[in-house]
Coordinates of C-alpha atoms in Angstrom, one line a residue:
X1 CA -159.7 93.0 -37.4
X2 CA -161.8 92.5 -41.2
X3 CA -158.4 91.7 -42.7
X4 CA -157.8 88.7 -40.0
X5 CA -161.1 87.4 -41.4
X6 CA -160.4 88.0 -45.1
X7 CA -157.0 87.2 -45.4
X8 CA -157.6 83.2 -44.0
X9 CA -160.5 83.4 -46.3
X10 CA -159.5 84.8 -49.7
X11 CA -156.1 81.4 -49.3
X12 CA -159.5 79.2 -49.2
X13 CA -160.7 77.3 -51.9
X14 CA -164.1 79.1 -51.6
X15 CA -162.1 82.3 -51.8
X16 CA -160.4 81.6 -54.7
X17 CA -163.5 80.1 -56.5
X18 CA -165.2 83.3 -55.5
X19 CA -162.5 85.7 -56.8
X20 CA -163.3 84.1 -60.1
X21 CA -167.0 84.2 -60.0
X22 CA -167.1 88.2 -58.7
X23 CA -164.6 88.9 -62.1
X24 CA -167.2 87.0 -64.5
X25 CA -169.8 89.2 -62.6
X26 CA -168.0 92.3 -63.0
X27 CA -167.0 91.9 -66.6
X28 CA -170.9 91.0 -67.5
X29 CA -172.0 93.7 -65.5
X30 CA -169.6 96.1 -67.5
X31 CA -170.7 94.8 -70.6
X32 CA -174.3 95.8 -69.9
X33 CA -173.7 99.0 -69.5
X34 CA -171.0 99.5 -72.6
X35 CA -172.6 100.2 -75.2
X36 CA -171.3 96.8 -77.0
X37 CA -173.4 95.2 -78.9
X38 CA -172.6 91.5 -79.3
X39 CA -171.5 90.2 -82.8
X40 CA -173.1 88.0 -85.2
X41 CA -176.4 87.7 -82.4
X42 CA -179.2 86.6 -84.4
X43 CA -183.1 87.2 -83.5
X44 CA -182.0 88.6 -80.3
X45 CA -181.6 92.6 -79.3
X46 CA -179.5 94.1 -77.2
X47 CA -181.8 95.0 -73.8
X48 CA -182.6 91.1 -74.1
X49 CA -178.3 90.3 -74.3
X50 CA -178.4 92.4 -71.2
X51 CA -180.9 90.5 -69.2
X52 CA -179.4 87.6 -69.8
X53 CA -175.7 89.1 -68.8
X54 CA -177.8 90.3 -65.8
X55 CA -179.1 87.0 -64.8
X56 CA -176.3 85.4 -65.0
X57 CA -174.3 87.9 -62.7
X58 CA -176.8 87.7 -60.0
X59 CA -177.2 83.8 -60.2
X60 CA -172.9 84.1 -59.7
X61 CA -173.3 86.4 -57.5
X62 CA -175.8 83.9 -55.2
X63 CA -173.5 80.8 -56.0
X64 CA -170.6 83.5 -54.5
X65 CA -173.0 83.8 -51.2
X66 CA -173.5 80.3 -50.5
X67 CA -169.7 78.9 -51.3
X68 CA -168.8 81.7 -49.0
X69 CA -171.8 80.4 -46.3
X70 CA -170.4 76.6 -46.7
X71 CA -167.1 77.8 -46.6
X72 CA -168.1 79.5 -42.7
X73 CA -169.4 76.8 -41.2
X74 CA -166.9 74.2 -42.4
X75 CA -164.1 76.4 -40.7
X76 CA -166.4 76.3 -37.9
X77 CA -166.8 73.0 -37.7
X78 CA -163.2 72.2 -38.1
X79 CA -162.0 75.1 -35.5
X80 CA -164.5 73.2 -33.5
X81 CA -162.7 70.2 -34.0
X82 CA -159.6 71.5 -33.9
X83 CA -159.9 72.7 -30.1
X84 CA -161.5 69.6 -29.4
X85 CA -158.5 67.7 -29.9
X86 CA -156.5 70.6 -28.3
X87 CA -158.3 69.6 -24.6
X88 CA -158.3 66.0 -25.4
X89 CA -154.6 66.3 -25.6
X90 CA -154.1 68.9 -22.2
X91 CA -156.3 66.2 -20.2
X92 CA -154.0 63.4 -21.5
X93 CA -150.8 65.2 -20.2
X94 CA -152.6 66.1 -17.4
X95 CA -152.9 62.9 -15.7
X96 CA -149.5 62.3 -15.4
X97 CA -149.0 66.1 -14.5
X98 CA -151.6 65.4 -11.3
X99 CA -148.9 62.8 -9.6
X100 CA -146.1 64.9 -10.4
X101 CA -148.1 67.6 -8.3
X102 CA -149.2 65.4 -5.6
X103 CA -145.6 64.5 -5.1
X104 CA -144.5 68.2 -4.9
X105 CA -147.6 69.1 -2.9
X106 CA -146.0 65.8 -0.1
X107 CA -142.5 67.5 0.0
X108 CA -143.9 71.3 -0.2
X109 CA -145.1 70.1 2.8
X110 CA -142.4 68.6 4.3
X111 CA -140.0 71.9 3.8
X112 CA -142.7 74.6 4.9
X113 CA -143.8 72.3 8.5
X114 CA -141.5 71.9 11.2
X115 CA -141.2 67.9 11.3
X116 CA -143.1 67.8 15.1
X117 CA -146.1 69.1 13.2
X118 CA -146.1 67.5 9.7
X119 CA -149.2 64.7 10.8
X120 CA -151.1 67.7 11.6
X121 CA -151.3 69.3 8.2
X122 CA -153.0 67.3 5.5
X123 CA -151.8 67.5 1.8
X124 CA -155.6 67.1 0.3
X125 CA -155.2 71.0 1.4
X126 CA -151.9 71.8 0.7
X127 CA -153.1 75.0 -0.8
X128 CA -154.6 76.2 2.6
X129 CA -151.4 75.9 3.9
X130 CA -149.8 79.0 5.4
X131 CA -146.2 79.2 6.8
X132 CA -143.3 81.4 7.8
X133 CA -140.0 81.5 7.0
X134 CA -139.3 79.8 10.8
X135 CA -141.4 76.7 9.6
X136 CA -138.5 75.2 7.1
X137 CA -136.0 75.0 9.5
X138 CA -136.5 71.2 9.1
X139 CA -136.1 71.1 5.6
X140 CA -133.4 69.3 6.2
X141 CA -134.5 66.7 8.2
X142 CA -136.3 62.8 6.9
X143 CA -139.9 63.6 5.3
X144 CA -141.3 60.9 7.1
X145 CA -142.6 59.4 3.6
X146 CA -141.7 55.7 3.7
X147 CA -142.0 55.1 0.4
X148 CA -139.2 57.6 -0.5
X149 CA -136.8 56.1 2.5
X150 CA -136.6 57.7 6.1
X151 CA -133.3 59.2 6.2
X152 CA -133.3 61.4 2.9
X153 CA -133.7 64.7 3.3
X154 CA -137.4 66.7 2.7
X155 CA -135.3 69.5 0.7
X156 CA -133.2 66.7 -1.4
X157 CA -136.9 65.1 -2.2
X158 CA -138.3 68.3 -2.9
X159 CA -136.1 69.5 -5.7
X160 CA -136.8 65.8 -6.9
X161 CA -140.3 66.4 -7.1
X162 CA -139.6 70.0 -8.5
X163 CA -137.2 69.0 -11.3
X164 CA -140.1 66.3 -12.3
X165 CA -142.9 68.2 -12.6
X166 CA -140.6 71.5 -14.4
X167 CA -139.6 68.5 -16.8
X168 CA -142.9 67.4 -17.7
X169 CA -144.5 70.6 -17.8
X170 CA -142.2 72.2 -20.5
X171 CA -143.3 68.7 -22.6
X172 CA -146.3 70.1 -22.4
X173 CA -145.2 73.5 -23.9
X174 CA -143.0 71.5 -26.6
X175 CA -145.9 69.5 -27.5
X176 CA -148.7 71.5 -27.5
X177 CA -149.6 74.5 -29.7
X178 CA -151.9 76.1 -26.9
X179 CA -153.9 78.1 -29.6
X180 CA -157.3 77.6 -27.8
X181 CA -155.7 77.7 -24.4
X182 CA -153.1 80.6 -24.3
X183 CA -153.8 81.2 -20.4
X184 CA -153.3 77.5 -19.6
X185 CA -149.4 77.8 -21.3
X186 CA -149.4 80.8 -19.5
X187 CA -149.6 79.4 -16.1
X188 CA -146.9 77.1 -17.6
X189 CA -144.5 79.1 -18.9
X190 CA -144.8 81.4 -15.7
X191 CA -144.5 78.9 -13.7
X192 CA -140.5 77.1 -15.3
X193 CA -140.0 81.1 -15.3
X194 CA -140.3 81.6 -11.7
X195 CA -138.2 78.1 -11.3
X196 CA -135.1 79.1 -12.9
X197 CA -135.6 82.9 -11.1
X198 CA -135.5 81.1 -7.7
X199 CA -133.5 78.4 -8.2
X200 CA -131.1 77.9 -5.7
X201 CA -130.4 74.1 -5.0
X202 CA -127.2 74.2 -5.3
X203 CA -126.4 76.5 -2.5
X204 CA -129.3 74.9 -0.6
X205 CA -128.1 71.0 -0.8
X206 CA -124.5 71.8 -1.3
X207 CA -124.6 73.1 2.4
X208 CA -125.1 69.5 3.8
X209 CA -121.9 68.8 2.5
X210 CA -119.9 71.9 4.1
X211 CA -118.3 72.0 7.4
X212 CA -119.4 75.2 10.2
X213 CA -116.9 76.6 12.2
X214 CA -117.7 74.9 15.2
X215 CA -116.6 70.7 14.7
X216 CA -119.1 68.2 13.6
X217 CA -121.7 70.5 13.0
X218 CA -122.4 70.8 9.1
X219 CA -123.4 74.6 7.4
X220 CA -126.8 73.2 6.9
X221 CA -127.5 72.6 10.7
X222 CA -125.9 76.0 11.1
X223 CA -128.5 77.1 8.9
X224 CA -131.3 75.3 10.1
X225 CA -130.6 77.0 13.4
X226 CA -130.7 80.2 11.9
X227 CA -134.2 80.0 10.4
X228 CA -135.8 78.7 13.3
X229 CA -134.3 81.8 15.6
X230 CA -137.6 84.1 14.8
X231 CA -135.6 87.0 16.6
X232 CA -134.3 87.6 13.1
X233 CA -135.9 89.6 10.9
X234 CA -134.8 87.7 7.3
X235 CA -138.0 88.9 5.4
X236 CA -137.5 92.2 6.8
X237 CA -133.6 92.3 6.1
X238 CA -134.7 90.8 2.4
X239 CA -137.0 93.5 1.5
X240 CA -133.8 96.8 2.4
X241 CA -132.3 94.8 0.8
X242 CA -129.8 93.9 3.6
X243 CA -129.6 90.1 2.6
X244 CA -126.6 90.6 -0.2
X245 CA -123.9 88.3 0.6
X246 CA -125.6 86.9 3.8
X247 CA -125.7 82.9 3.7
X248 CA -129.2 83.1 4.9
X249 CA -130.2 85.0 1.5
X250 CA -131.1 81.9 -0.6
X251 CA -133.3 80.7 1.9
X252 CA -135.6 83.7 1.8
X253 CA -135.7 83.3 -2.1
X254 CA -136.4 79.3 -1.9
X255 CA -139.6 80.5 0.8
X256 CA -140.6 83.2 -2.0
X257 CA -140.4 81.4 -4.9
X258 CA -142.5 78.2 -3.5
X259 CA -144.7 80.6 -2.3
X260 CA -145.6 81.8 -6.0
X261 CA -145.1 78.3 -7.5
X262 CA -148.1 76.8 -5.4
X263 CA -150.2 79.9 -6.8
X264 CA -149.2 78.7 -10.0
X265 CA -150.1 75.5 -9.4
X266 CA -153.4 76.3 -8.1
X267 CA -154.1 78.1 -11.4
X268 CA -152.9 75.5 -12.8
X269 CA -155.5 73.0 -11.5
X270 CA -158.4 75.3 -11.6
X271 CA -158.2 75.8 -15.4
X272 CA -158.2 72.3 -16.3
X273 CA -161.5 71.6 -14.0
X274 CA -162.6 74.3 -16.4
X275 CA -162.7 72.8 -19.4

């Protein structure tokens, strides 16, 4: 812990001045008690050489102190500074970061509410929001945002909104050190972690594209279907690990991993109303 302290200090300038100073002191302070007498000193005797040796150790010794004092609180002041600019910086990315969340908040939305009930739930408290796996068996269906066209899928939007705000967010980690804010990159890093553990778009939207069994009835509906049949136990299946291999499998990880990603981002937002 002391040699974290001494270390930054003795590559200072005061450090380095200081070294010097604390040498002249030792080597006056040795002479006074050698029994060297100096050479060719006239009118003067040797208690009096001492004295002066003395006084002029202890006057380094204070000039050593204050350097060392002015030193402090210049590091201080620039640490200070330092995670000043560190914030200023955070606030600046995040707000940009805050639309990218609003739009994943919309679509989170969208894929967790079964579309009869979506102008029930209000996305100012999207993190109130509780669903079950049953509840995104409409992810497939429009999101009902006319700003982002009525026939698109929520899911196709989602991952949108999802790819976005991952993209922006690891900017962030690229372009800020983080050294006064280590649980803010954190939050980050955990959450692009827990993106690339549950990413499974392409299973997810390549099943709009794949034919069921039965005619004109694409995988995705097939799906759909499945999820919204609550006589199945998918969770329950996931957890005995009974899932492998079963087509419903990456639907269960999609519901888990938004699940933790919304907890991210609510950690997210209450450490930047922090500071």
């Amino acid at each position: 812990m002391i040699k974290a302290y001494v270390k930054p200090w003795l590559q200072s300038a005061a450090g380095k001045v200081s070294l010097f100073l604390i040498s002249a002191c030792i080597v006056m302070l040795l002479i006074t008690m050698s029994s060297y007498e100096v050479p060719h000193c006239i009118n003067c005797s040797s208690d009096m050489m001492n004295n002066v040796l003395v006084g002029i150790a202890t006057n380094l010794i204070g000039i050593v102190v204050t350097i060392s004092f002015v030193q402090y609180f210049l590091d201080k002041q620039d640490e200070s500074n330092k995670r000043k600019e560190e914030v200023e910086k955070i606030k600046r990315y995040n707000r940009y970061i805050q639309t990218l969340i609003q739009r994943y908040l919309m679509f989170y939305i969208a894929i967790t509410t079964k579309i009869a009930d979506r102008n029930k739930v209000d996305v100012k408290r999207a993190f109130e929001h509780s669903f079950e796996l049953a509840d995104m068996s409409d992810m497939y269906k429009p999101s009902l945002y006319i700003s982002d066209g009525l026939i698109e899928p929520s899911i196709v939007l989602f991952y949108k909104a999802e790819e976005k705000l991952c993209n922006f967010m690891m900017e962030m980690v690229k372009n800020i050190d983080f050294k006064y804010n280590e649980d803010l990159y954190k939050i980050l890093e955990e959450f692009l972690m827990k993106s690339t553990m549950y990413d499974v778009r392409g299973t997810i939207l390549g099943n709009m594209n794949l034919q069921g069994k039965e005619k004109r009835k694409r995988f995705s509906d097939i799906m759909a279907d499945d999820l919204a049949n609550e006589m199945h136990d998918w969770l329950g299946k996931f957890k005995r690990n009974e899932l492998i291999g079963n087509a419903i499998y990456p639907y269960v990880l999609l519901y888990y991993g938004i699940r933790e990603q919304i907890q991210l981002i609510k950690r997210y937002n209450n450490y930047i109303n922090q500071i």
